Short mmCIF file of C-alpha atoms in Angstrom, two decimals:
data_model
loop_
_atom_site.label_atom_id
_atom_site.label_comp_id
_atom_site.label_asym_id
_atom_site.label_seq_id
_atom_site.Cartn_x
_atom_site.Cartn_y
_atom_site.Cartn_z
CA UNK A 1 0.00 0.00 0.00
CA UNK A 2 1.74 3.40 -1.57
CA UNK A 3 1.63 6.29 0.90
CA UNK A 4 1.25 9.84 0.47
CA UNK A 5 3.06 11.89 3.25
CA UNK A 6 2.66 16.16 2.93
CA UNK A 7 5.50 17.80 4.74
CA UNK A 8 9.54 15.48 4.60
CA UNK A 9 11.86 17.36 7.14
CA UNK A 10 9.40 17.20 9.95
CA UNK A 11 9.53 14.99 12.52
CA UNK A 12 6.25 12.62 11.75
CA UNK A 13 7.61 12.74 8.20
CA UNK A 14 10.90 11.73 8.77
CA UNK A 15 9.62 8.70 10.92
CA UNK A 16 6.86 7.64 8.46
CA UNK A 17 9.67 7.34 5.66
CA UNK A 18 11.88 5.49 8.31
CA UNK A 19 9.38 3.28 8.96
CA UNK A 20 8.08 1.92 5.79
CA UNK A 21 9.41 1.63 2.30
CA UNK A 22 5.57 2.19 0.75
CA UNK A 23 6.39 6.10 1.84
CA UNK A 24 6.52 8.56 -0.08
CA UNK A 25 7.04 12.01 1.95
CA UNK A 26 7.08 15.34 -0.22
CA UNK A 27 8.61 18.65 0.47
CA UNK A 28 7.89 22.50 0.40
CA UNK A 29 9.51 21.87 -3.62
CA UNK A 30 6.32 19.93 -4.17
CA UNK A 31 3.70 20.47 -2.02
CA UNK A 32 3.86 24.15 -0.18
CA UNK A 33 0.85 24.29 2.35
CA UNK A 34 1.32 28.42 1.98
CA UNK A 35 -0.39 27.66 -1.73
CA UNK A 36 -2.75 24.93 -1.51
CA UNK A 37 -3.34 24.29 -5.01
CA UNK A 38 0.39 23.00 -5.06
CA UNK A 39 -0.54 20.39 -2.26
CA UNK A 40 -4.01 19.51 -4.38
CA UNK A 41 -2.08 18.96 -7.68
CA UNK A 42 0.12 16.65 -5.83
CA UNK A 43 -2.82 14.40 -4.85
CA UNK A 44 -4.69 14.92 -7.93
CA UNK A 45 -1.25 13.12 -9.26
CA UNK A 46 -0.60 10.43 -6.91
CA UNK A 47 -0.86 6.68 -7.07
CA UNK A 48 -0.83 5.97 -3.47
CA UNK A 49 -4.21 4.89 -1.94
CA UNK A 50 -4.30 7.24 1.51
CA UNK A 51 -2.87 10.69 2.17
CA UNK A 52 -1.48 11.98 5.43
CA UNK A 53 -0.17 15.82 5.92
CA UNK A 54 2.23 15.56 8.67
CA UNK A 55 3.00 18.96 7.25
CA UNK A 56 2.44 22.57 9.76
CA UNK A 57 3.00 25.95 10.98
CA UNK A 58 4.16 25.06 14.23
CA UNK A 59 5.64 28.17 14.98
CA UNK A 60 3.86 28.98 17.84
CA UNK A 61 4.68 32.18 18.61
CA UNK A 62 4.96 33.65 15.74
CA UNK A 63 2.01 32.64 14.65
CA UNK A 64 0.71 35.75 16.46
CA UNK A 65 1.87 38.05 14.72
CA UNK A 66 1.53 35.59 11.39
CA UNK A 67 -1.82 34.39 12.08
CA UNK A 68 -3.08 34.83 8.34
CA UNK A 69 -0.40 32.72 6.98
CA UNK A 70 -0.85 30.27 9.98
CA UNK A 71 -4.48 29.98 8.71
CA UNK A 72 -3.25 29.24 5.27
CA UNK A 73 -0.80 26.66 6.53
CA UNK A 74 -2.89 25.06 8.72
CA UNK A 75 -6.48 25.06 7.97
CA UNK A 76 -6.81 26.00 4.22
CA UNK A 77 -4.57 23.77 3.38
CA UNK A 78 -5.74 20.46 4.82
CA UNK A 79 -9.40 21.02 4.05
CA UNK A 80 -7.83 21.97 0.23
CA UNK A 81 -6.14 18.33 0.74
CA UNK A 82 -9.42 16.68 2.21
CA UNK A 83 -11.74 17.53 -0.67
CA UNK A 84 -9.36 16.40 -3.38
CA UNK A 85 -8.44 12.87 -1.40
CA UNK A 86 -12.36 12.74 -0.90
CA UNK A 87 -13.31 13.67 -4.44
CA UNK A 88 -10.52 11.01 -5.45
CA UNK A 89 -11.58 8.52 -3.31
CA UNK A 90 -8.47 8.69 -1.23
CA UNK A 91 -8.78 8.51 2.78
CA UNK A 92 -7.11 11.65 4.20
CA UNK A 93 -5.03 11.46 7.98
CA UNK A 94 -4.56 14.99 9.47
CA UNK A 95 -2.60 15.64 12.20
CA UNK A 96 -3.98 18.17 14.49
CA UNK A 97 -2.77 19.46 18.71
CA UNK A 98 -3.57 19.65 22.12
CA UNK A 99 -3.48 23.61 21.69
CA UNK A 100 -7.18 23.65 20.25
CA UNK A 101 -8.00 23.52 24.07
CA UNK A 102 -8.08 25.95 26.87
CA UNK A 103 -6.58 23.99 29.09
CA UNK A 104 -9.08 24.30 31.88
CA UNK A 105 -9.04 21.57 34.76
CA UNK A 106 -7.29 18.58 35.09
CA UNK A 107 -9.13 15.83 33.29
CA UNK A 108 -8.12 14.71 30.05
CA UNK A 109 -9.57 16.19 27.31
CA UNK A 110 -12.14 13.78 25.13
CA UNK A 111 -11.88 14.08 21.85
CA UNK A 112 -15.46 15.16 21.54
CA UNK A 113 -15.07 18.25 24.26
CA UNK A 114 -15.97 21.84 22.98
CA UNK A 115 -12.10 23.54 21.67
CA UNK A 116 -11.91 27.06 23.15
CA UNK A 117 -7.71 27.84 21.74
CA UNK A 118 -6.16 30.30 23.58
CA UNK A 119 -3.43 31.01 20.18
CA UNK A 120 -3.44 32.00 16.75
CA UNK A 121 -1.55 28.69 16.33
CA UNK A 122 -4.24 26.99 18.37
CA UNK A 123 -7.53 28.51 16.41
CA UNK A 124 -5.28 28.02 13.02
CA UNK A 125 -5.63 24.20 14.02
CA UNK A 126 -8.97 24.00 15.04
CA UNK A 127 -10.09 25.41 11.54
CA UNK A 128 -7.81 22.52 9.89
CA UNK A 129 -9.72 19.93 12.33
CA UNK A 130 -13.39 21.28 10.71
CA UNK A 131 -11.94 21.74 7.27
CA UNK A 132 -10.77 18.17 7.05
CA UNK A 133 -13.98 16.81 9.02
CA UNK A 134 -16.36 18.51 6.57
CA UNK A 135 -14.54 16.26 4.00
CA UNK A 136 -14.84 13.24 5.85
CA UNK A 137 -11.14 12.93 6.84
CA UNK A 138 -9.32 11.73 9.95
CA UNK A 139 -7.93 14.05 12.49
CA UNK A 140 -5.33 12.72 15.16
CA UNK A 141 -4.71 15.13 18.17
CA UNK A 142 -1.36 14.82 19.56
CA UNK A 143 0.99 16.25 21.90
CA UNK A 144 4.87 17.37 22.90
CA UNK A 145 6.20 15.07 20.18
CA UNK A 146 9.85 14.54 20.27
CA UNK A 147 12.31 12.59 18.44
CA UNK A 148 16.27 13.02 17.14
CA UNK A 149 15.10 15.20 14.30
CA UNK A 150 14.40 18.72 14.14
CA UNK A 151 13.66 21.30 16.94
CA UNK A 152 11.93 19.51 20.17
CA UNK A 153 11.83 19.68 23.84
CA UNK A 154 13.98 16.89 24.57
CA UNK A 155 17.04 17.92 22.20
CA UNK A 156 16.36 21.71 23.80
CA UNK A 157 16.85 20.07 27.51
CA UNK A 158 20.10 18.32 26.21
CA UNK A 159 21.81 20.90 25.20
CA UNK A 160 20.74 23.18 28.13
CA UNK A 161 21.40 20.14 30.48
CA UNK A 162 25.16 20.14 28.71
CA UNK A 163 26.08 24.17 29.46
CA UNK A 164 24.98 24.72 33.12
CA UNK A 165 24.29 24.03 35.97
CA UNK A 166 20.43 24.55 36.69
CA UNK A 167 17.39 25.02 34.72
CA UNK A 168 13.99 26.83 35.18
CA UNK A 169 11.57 24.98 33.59
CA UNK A 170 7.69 25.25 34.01
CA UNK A 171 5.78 22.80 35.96
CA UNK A 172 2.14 23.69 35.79
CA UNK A 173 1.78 22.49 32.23
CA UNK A 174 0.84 19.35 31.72
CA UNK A 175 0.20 16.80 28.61
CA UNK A 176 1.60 13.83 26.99
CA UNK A 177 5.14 13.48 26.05
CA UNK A 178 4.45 11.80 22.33
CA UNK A 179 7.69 9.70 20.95
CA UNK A 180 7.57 10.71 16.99
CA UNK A 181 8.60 7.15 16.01
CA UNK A 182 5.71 5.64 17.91
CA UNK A 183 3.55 8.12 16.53
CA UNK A 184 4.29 7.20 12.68
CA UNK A 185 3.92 3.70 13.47
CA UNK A 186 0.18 4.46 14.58
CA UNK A 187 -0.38 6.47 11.62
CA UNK A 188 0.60 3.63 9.16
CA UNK A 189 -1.66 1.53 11.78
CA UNK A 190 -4.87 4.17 11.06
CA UNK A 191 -3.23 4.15 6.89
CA UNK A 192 -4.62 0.19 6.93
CA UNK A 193 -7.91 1.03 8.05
CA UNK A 194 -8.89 4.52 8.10
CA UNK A 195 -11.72 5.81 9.98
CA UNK A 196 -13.21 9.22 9.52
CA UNK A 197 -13.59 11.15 12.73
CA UNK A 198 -11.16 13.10 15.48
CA UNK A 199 -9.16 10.54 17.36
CA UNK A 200 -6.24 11.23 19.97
CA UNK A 201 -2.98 9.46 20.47
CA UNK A 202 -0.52 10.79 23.02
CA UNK A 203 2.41 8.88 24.73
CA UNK A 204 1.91 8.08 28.41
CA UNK A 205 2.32 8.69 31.32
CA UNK A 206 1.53 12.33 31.48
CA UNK A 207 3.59 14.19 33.25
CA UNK A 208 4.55 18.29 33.43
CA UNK A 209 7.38 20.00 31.39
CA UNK A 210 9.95 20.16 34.46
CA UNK A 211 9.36 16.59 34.98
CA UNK A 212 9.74 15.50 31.65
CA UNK A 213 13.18 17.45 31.95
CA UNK A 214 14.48 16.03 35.03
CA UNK A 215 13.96 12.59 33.52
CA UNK A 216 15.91 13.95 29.88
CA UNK A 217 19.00 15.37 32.05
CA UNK A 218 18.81 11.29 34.40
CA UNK A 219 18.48 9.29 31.69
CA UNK A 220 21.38 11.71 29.43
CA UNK A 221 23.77 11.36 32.54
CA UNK A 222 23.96 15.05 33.38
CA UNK A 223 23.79 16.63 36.27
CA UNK A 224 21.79 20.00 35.62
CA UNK A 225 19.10 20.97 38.15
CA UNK A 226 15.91 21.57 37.02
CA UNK A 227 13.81 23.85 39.08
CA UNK A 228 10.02 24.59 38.62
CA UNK A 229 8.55 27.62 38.12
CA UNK A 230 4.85 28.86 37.03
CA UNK A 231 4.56 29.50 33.18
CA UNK A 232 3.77 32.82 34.71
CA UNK A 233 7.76 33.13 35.21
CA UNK A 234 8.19 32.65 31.70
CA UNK A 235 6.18 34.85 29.59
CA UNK A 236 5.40 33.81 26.18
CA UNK A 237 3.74 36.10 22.89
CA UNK A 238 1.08 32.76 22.42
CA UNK A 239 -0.45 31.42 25.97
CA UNK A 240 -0.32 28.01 26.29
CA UNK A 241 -2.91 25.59 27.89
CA UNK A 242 -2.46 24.06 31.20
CA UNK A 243 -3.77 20.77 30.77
CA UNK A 244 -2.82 19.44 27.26
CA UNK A 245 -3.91 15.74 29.08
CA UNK A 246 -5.64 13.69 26.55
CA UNK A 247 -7.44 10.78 26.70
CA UNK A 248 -6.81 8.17 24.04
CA UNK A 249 -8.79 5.45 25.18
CA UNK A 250 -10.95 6.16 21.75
CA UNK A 251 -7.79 5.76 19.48
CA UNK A 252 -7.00 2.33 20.87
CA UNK A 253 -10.54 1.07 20.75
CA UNK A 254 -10.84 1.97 17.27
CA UNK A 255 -6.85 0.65 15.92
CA UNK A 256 -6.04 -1.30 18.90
CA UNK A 257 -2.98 0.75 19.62
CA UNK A 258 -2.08 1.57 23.41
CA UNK A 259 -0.41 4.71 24.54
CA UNK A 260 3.41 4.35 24.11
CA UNK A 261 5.71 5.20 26.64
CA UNK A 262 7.38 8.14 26.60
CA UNK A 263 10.49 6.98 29.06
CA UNK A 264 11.27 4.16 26.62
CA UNK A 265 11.32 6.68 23.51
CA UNK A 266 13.62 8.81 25.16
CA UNK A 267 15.55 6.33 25.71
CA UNK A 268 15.63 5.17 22.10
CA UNK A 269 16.35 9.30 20.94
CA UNK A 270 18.89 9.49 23.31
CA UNK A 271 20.63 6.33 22.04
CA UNK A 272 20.42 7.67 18.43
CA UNK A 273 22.04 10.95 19.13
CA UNK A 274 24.65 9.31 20.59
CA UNK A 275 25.40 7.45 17.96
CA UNK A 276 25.09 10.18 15.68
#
């Protein structure tokens, strides 16, 4: 079964072509989310039989003061995508965020709760979720994804970890540290029997960001001291949510995929920038 993968330097992308020869991953060269119709020729073309865009605007904030392009990026785009995969018969996986929430309370989020995004990045997603819905496609929340590729927490904490001594890092945020390998394997899972509809898949167990960071600078070796702080000590232009918990009990009904865990990816990224 050929694969159609938007976006190739990204982190999903890079692990969907890792993971299975039937990839084929395309770049801004060939399919530019900032003009849609170059993403809708490229489907119009294809020969594979499902389409995911693990292509974004992820800059979050920047997207405030970019918040037209953001829209472009992120919501025309995929619903541009959706209606040609739908028109050509073609199921269409969209990769969407925990940001489309407020971040209110401490349960996780279902993937049927009311999004109230507190960003420009967050609202830009939340139109790509109804965009791609309207055309019958798939939308997969996620959260904090990480890998060896690319710009991510976990490569931020290791170089941090490596040039002093302590760290303030915030610890009233909370979510789902998501390992991108683990993540493209569930995609390819969903790519062998799509079903339309908003799913989530997050790693486990949730935890906040200054935990997640102690456990990068113990299981790196390095001695760095992390100490927690509100996110009110660390002003950002976008606000982020609180909670970004989500449950995923819905995902592994439908695929019969669990929750992968986190430690055991960042063990594996770790071990691969080592070796690097």
């Amino acid at each position: 079964m050929r694969i159609l993968v938007i976006g190739k330097t990204g982190q999903v992308a890079q692990e969907l072509q890792r993971a299975s020869a039937d990839v084929l991953t395309l770049g801004r060269d060939q399919a530019d989310l900032s003009r849609p119709s170059t993403c809708a020729a490229a489907i119009k073309a294809t020969d594979a039989q499902v389409v995911i865009n693990a292509a974004a605007y992820t800059a979050v904030d920047r997207a405030e003061t970019e918040p037209e392009l953001a829209h472009m990026i992120n919501a025309t785009a995929p619903g541009t995508m959706a209606q040609v995969a739908t028109e050509r018969g073609l199921p269409f996986i969209h990769l969407s965020t925990d940001y489309v929430f407020d971040g209110s309370g401490d349960q996780p989020w279902q993937p049927d709760d009311s999004p109230a995004p507190l960003s420009a990045y967050g609202r830009s997603k939340w139109a790509g979720e109804q965009a791609v819905l309207a055309h019958g496609g798939t939308v997969i929340r996620t959260s904090w994804v990480f890998s060896a590729h690319g710009t991510n927490f976990v490569k931020t904490m290791l170089r941090l970890g490596a040039e002093r001594e302590t760290l303030n890092v915030v610890a009233d945020q909370w979510g789902g540290p998501t390992p991108a390998d683990a993540l493209a394997q569930a995609l390819l899972t969903v790519a062998k029997a799509p079903a339309s509809g908003l799913f989530h898949f997050a790693g486990q167990p949730d935890t906040n960001w200054s935990g997640f960071a102690r456990n990068v600078m113990a299981r790196a070796g390095l001695a760095c001291q992390i100490h927690d702080i509100p996110s009110t000590d660390y002003p950002t232009p976008a606000q982020r949510p609180l909670n970004s918990r989500l449950d995923c009990s819905g995902f592994t009904a439908q695929f019969g995929v669990q929750r992968p865990n986190w430690e055991t990816g960042l063990d594996r990224v770790i071990h691969e920038l080592r070796a690097q």
